[in-house]
Coordinates of C-alpha atoms in Angstrom, one line a residue:
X1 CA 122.6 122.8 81.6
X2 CA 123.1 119.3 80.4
X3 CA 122.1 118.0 77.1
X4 CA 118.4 116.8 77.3
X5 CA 117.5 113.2 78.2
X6 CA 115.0 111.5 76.0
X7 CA 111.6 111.5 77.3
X8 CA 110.2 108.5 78.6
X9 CA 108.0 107.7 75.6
X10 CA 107.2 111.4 75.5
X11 CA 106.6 112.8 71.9
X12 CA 108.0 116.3 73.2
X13 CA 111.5 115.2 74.2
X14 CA 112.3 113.8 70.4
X15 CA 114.2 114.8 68.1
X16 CA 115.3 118.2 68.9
X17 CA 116.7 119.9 71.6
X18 CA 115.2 123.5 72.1
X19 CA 117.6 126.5 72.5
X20 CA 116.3 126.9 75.9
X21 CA 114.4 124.1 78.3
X22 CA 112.1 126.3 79.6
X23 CA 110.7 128.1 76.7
X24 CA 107.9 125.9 76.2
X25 CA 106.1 126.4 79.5
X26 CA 103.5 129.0 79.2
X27 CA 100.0 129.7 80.7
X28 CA 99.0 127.2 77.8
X29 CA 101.3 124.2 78.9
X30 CA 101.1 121.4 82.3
X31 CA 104.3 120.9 82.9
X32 CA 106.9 119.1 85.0
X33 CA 110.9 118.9 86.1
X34 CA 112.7 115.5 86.1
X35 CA 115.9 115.7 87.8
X36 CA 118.5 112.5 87.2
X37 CA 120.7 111.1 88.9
X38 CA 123.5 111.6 86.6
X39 CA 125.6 108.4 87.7
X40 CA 122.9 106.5 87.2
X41 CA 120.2 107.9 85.3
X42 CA 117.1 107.4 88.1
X43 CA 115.2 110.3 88.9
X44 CA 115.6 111.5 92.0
X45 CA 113.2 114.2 92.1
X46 CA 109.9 115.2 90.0
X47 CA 108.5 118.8 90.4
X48 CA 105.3 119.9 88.6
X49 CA 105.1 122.8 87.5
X50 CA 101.6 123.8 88.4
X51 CA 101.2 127.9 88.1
X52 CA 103.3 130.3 85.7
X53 CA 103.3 134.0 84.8
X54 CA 104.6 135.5 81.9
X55 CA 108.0 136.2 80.5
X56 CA 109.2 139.6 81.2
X57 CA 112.1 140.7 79.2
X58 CA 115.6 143.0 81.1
X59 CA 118.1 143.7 78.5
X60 CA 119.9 140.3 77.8
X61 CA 117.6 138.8 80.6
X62 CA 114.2 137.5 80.8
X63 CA 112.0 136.0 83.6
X64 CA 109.0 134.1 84.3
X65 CA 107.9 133.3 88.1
X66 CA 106.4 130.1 88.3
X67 CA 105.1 128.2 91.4
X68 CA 106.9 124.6 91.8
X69 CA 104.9 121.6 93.6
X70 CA 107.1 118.5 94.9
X71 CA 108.7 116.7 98.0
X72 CA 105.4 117.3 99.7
X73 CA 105.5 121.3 99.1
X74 CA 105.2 124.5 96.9
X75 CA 107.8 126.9 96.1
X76 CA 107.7 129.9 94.4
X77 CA 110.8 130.5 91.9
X78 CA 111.9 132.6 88.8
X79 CA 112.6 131.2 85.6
X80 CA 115.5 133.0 84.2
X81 CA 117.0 133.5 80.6
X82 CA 120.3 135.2 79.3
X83 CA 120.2 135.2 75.8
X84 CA 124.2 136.2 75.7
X85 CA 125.7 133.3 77.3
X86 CA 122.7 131.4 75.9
X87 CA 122.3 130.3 79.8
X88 CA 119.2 129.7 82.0
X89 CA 118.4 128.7 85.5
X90 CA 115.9 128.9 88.2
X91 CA 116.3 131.1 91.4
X92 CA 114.1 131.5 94.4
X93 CA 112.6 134.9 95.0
X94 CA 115.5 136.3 96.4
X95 CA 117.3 135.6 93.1
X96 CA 119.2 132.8 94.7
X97 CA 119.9 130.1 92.6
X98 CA 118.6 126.7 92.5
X99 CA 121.8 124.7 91.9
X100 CA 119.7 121.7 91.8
X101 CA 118.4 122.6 89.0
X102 CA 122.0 123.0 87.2
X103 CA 122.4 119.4 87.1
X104 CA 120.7 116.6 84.2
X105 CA 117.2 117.5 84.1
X106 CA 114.3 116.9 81.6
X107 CA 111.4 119.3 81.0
X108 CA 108.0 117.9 80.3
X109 CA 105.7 119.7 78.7
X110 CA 102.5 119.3 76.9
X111 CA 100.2 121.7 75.5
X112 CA 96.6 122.9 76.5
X113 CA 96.8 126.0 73.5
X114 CA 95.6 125.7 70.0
X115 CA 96.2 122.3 68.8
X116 CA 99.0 122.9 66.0
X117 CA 99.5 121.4 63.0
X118 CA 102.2 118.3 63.5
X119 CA 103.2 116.1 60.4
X120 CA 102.6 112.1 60.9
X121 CA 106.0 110.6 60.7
X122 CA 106.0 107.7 57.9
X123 CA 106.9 103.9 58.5
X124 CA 110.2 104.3 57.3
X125 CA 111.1 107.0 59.6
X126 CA 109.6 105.3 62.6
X127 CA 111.5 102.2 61.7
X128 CA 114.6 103.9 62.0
X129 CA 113.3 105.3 65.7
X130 CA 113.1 101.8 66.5
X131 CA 116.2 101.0 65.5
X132 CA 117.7 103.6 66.7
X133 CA 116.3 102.6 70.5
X134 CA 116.5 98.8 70.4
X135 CA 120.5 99.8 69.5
X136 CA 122.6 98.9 72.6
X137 CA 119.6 98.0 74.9
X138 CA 120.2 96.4 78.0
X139 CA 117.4 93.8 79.6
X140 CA 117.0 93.7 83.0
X141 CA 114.7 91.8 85.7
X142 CA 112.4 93.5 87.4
X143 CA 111.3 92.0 91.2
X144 CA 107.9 92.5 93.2
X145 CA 108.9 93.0 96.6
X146 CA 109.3 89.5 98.2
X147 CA 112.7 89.8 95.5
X148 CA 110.8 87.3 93.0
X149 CA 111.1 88.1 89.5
X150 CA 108.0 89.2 87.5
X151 CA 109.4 90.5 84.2
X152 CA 111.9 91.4 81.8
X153 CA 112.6 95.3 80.9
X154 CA 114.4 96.5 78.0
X155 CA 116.0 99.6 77.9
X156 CA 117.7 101.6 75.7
X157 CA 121.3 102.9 75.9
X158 CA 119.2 106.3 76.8
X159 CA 117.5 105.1 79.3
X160 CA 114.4 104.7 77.6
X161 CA 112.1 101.6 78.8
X162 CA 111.2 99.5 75.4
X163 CA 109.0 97.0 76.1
X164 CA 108.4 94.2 79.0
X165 CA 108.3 90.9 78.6
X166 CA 106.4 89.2 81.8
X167 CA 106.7 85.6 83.4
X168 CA 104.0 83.6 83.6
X169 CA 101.7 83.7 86.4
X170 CA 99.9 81.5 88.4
X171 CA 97.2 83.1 90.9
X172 CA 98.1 80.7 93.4
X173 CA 96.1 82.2 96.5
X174 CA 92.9 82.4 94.2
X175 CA 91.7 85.6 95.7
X176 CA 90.6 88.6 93.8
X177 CA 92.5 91.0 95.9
X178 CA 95.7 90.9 98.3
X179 CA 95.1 93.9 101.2
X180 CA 98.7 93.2 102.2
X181 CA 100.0 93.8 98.8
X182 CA 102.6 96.9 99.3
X183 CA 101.7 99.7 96.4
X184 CA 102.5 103.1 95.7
X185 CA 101.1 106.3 97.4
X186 CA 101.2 109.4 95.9
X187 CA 100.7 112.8 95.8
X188 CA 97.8 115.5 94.7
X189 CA 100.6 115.7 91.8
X190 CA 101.4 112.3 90.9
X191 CA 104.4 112.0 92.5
X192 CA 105.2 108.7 93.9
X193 CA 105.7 109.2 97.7
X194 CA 108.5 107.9 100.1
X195 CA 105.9 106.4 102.2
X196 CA 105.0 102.8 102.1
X197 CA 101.7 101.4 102.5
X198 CA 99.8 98.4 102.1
X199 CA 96.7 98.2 99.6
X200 CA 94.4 97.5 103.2
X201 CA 96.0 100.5 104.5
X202 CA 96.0 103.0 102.2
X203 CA 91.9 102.5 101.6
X204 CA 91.0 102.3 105.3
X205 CA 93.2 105.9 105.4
X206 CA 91.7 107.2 102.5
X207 CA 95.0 107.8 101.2
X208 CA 96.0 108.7 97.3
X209 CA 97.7 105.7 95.5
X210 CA 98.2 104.7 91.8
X211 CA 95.9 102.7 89.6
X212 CA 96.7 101.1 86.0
X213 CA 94.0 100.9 83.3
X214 CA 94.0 100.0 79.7
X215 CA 91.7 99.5 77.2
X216 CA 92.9 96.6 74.8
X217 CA 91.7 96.5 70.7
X218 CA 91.7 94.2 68.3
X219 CA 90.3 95.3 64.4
X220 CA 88.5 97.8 65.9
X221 CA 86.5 95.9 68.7
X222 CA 87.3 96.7 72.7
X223 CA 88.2 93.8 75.1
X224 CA 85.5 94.3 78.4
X225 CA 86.1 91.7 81.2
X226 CA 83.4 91.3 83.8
X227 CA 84.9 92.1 87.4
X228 CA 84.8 89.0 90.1
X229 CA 82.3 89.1 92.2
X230 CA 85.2 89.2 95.2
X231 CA 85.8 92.2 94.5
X232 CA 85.7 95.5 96.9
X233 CA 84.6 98.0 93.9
X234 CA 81.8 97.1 90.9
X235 CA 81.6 93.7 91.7
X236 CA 80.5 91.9 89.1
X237 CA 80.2 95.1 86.6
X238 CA 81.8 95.1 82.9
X239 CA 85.6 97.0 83.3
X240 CA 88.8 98.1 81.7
X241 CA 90.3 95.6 79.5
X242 CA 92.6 95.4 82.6
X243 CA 92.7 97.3 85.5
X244 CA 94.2 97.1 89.1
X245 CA 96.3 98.8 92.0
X246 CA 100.1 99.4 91.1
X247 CA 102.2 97.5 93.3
X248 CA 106.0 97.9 94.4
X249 CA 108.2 96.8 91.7
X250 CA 111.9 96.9 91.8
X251 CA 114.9 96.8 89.3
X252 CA 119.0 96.7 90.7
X253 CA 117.8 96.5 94.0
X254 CA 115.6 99.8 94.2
X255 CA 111.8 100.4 94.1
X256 CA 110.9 102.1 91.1
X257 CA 109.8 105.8 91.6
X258 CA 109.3 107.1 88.3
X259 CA 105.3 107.6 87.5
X260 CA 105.7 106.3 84.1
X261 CA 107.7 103.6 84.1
X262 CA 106.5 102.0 87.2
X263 CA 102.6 102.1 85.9
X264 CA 104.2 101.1 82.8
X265 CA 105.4 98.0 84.5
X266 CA 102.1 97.2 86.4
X267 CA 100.2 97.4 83.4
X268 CA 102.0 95.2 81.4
X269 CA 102.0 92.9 84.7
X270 CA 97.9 93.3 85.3
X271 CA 97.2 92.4 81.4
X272 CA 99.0 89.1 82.3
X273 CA 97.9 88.5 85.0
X274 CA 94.5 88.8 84.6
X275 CA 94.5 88.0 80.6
X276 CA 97.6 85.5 80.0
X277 CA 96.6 83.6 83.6
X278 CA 99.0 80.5 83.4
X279 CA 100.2 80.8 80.2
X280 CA 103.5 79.4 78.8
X281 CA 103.8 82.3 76.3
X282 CA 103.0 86.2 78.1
X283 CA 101.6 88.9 76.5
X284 CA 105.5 91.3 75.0
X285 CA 104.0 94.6 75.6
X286 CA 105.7 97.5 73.5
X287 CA 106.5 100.7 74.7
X288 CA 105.5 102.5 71.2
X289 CA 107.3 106.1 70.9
X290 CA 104.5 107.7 68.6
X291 CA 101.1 108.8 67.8
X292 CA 98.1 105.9 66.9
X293 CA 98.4 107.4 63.5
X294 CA 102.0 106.5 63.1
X295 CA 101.1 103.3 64.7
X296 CA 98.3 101.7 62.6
X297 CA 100.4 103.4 59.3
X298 CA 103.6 101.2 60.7
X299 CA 101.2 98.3 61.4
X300 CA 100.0 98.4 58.4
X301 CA 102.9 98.7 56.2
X302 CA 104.7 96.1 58.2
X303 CA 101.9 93.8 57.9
X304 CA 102.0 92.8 61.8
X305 CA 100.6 89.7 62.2
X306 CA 101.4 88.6 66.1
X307 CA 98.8 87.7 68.9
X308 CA 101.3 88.2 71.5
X309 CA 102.7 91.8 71.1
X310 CA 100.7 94.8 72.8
X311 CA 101.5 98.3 71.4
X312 CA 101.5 100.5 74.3
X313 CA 100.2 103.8 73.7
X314 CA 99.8 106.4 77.0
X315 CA 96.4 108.2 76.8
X316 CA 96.8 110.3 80.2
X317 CA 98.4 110.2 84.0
X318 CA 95.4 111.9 86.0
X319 CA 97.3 113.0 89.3
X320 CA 94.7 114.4 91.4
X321 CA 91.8 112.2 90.6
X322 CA 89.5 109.3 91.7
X323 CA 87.2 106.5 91.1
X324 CA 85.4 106.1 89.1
X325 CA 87.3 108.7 87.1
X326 CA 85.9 112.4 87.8
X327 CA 83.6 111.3 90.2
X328 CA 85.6 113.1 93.4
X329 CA 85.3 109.8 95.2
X330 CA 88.0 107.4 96.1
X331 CA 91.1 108.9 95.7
X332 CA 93.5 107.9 93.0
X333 CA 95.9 108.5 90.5
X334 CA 95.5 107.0 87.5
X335 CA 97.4 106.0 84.6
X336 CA 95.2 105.5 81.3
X337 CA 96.7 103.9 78.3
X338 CA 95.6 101.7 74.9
X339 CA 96.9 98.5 73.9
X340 CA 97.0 98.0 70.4
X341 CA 96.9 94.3 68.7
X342 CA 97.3 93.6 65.2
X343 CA 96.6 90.5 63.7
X344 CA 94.3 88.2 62.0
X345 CA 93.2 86.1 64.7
X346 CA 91.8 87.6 68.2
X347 CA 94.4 87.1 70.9
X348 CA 93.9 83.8 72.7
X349 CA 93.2 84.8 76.4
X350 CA 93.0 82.8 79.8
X351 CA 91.5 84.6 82.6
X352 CA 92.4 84.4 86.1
X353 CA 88.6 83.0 87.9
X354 CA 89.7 84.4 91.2
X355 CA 89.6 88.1 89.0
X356 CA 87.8 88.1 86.2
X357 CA 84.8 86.5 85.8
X358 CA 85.0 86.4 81.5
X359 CA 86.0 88.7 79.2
X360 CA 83.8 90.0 75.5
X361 CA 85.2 91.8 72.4
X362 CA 82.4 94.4 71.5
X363 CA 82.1 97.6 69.3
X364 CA 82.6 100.5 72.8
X365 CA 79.9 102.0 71.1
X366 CA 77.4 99.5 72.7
X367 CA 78.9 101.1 76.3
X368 CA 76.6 104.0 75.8
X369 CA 73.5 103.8 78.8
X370 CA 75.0 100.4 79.2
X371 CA 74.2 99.9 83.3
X372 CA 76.4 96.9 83.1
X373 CA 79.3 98.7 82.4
X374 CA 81.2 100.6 85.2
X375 CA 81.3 104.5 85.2
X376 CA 85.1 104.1 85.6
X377 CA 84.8 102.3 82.2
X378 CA 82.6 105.0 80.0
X379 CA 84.3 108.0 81.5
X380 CA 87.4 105.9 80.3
X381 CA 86.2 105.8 77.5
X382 CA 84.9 109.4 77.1
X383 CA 88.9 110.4 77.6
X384 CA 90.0 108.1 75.0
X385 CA 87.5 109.5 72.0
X386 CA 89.3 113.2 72.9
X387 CA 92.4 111.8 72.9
X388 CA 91.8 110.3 69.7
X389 CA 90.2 113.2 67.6
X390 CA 92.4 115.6 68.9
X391 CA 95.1 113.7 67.9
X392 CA 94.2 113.5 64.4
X393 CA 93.1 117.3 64.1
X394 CA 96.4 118.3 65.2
X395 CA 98.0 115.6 62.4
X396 CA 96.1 116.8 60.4
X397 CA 95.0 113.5 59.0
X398 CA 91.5 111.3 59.1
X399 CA 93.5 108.5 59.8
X400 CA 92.7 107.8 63.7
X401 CA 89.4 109.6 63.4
X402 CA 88.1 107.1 60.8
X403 CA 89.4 103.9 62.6
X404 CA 87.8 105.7 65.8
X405 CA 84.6 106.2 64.5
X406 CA 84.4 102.6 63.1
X407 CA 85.0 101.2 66.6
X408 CA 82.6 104.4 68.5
X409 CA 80.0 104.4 66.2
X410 CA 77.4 106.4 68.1
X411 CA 79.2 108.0 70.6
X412 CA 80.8 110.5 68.1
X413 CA 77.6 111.1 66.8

């Protein structure tokens, strides 16, 4: 197999390359299968990985069946491993190899086990990480689907997306939704589907498409914005620092089909939209490539002082769920993420009416019983505080856990 690609801001695709790709899916691991397009670097197909057995060991040879989900189906295949040409691959159940498998792949995989110890990686050695990606990056436009352009994206040589820098935006229709909008459908497994579909379309179907939330801080207080009363769900209900249905973006001509980077896009877009509405000078948002820990450390020791920069941290892609999230209604997937700003003066924001009705910095701890606040917001919520304190157990440090708990308050109680 090919040397492995860099994750797309995922922690398990760092700094090492493992012996074998495939060693660290187990029982105790959700898992999926990138494969690339090796001339030029899109992925062409995403498989999840969404049942496994265990490895059985044949002389040189050992094996792990596994049950595949993508391209609208589930196969059943056979992880293999030869430990004496240090080789592995993936056959079907008649021991036929998968030769598409052969190609430039990436394995995700993340852990349900026992959280492990992991060391917190100091500003110094993150610095170099940055410098490291920001070397040879490439900026390139990014167009909705009428070919206009809505932001810049800068990669790395790798392929990894750094950061986007949006245009300014002017709600010009002054309505709080668009049902002709084209987004993206997707499957019980996150997948982005083939299929096009309208925003109208898709909900009078019932159909699966993607959402974008985040939840914004500043010194420890969460941004709440009240939804318009225009809108379809919770009108008029305190949300997500931002929130909204991804739409179709493209880059060289093609829609965008990778999970990540396309609700990447769309929530750097939504913040702006909805937060930045007009403005000559867009919220940067910043594609960060570690834990919070390592992020307030480098914050701090770098002494960030901009209004205008979002740290993007990913808090969870749920493939198979709904909203409000958990509640088995409304089908969605959703991507969850945190957006971090650091500096001595609250961001200046300027809503967009048609949207958002206003917006509040409050301590998320005042969200408990709140009846004014959405359940999509607390069960939000709920997923970030596990996120967090997990996080800092498997660090091994208090460092998240203490600036957690002095935004929470009661809710960790």
């Amino acid at each position: 197999m090919s040397e492995k690609r860099p994750g797309f801001g995922r922690e398990h695709a760092r700094e090492e390359v493992p012996a074998f790709f495939f060693s660290n899916v187990t029982s105790r691991s959700s898992s999926s299968i990138d494969i690339f397009d090796p001339g030029t670097g899109d992925v062409t197909a995403r498989y999840s990985i969404v049942d496994v057995g265990s490895w059985e060991s044949n002389g040189d040879k050992r094996s792990m069946p596994a049950v595949l989900s993508g391209g609208g189906e589930k196969k059943s295949v056979i992880f293999v491993q030869d430990s004496a040409s240090r080789s592995e691959w993936i056959e079907d159940t008649e021991g036929n190899r998968l030769t598409e498998f052969d190609g430039d792949i990436q394995v995700n995989s993340y852990s349900t086990g026992e959280l492990k110890e992991k060391p917190v990686r100091s500003p110094e050695v993150m610095q170099v990480l940055l410098d490291r990606r920001d070397f040879g990056k490439q900026t390139v436009p990014v167009m909705d689907e009428s070919g206009k352009v809505v932001c810049d994206l800068d990669i790395s040589s790798t392929g990894q997306v750094i950061s986007v820098r949006a245009k300014p935006y002017v709600n010009v229709e002054g309505v709080a939704e668009k049902p002709n909008e084209q987004i993206y459908l997707t499957g019980d497994d996150g997948e982005i589907s083939d299929a096009r579909s309208t925003r109208g379309e898709a909900r009078a179907a019932g159909d699966r498409y993607l959402v974008v939330s985040c939840l914004m801080f500043h010194d420890g207080e969460l941004l709440l914005q009240k939804r318009s009363a225009d809108k379809k769900i919770d009108p008029d209900k305190q949300s997500a620092s931002a929130h909204g249905v991804a739409t179709e973006v493209y880059r060289e001509g093609k829609r965008i089909n990778h999970v990540d980077e396309a609700a990447f896009i769309n929530t750097a877009l939504e913040i702006n939209e909805e937060l930045r509405h007009g403005e000559e000078v867009p919220f940067t948002v910043v594609y960060w490539p570690g834990t919070k820990d390592e992020l307030f450390a480098y914050a701090a020791s770098e002494k960030i002082d901009d209004s205008n920069t979002i740290y993007f941290v990913p808090e969870a892609l749920y493939a198979a769920d709904s909203y409000p999230l958990g509640s088995g209604d409304n089908k969605r997937t959703r991507s969850l993420a945190t957006g971090m700003v650091f500096s001595k003066n609250k961001p200046h924001l300027s809503i967009d009416p048609a949207e958002v009705q206003g917006v509040e910095w409050q301590k998320a701890s005042k969200l408990v019983g709140d009846n004014n606040a959405t359940d999509d917001l607390q069960a939000a919520v709920d997923v970030m505080v596990i996120g967090y304190l997990e996080e800092s157990r498997r660090a091994s440090v208090s460092m998240a856990e203490k600036s957690l708990r002095e935004s929470m308050g009661e809710k960790l109680r």
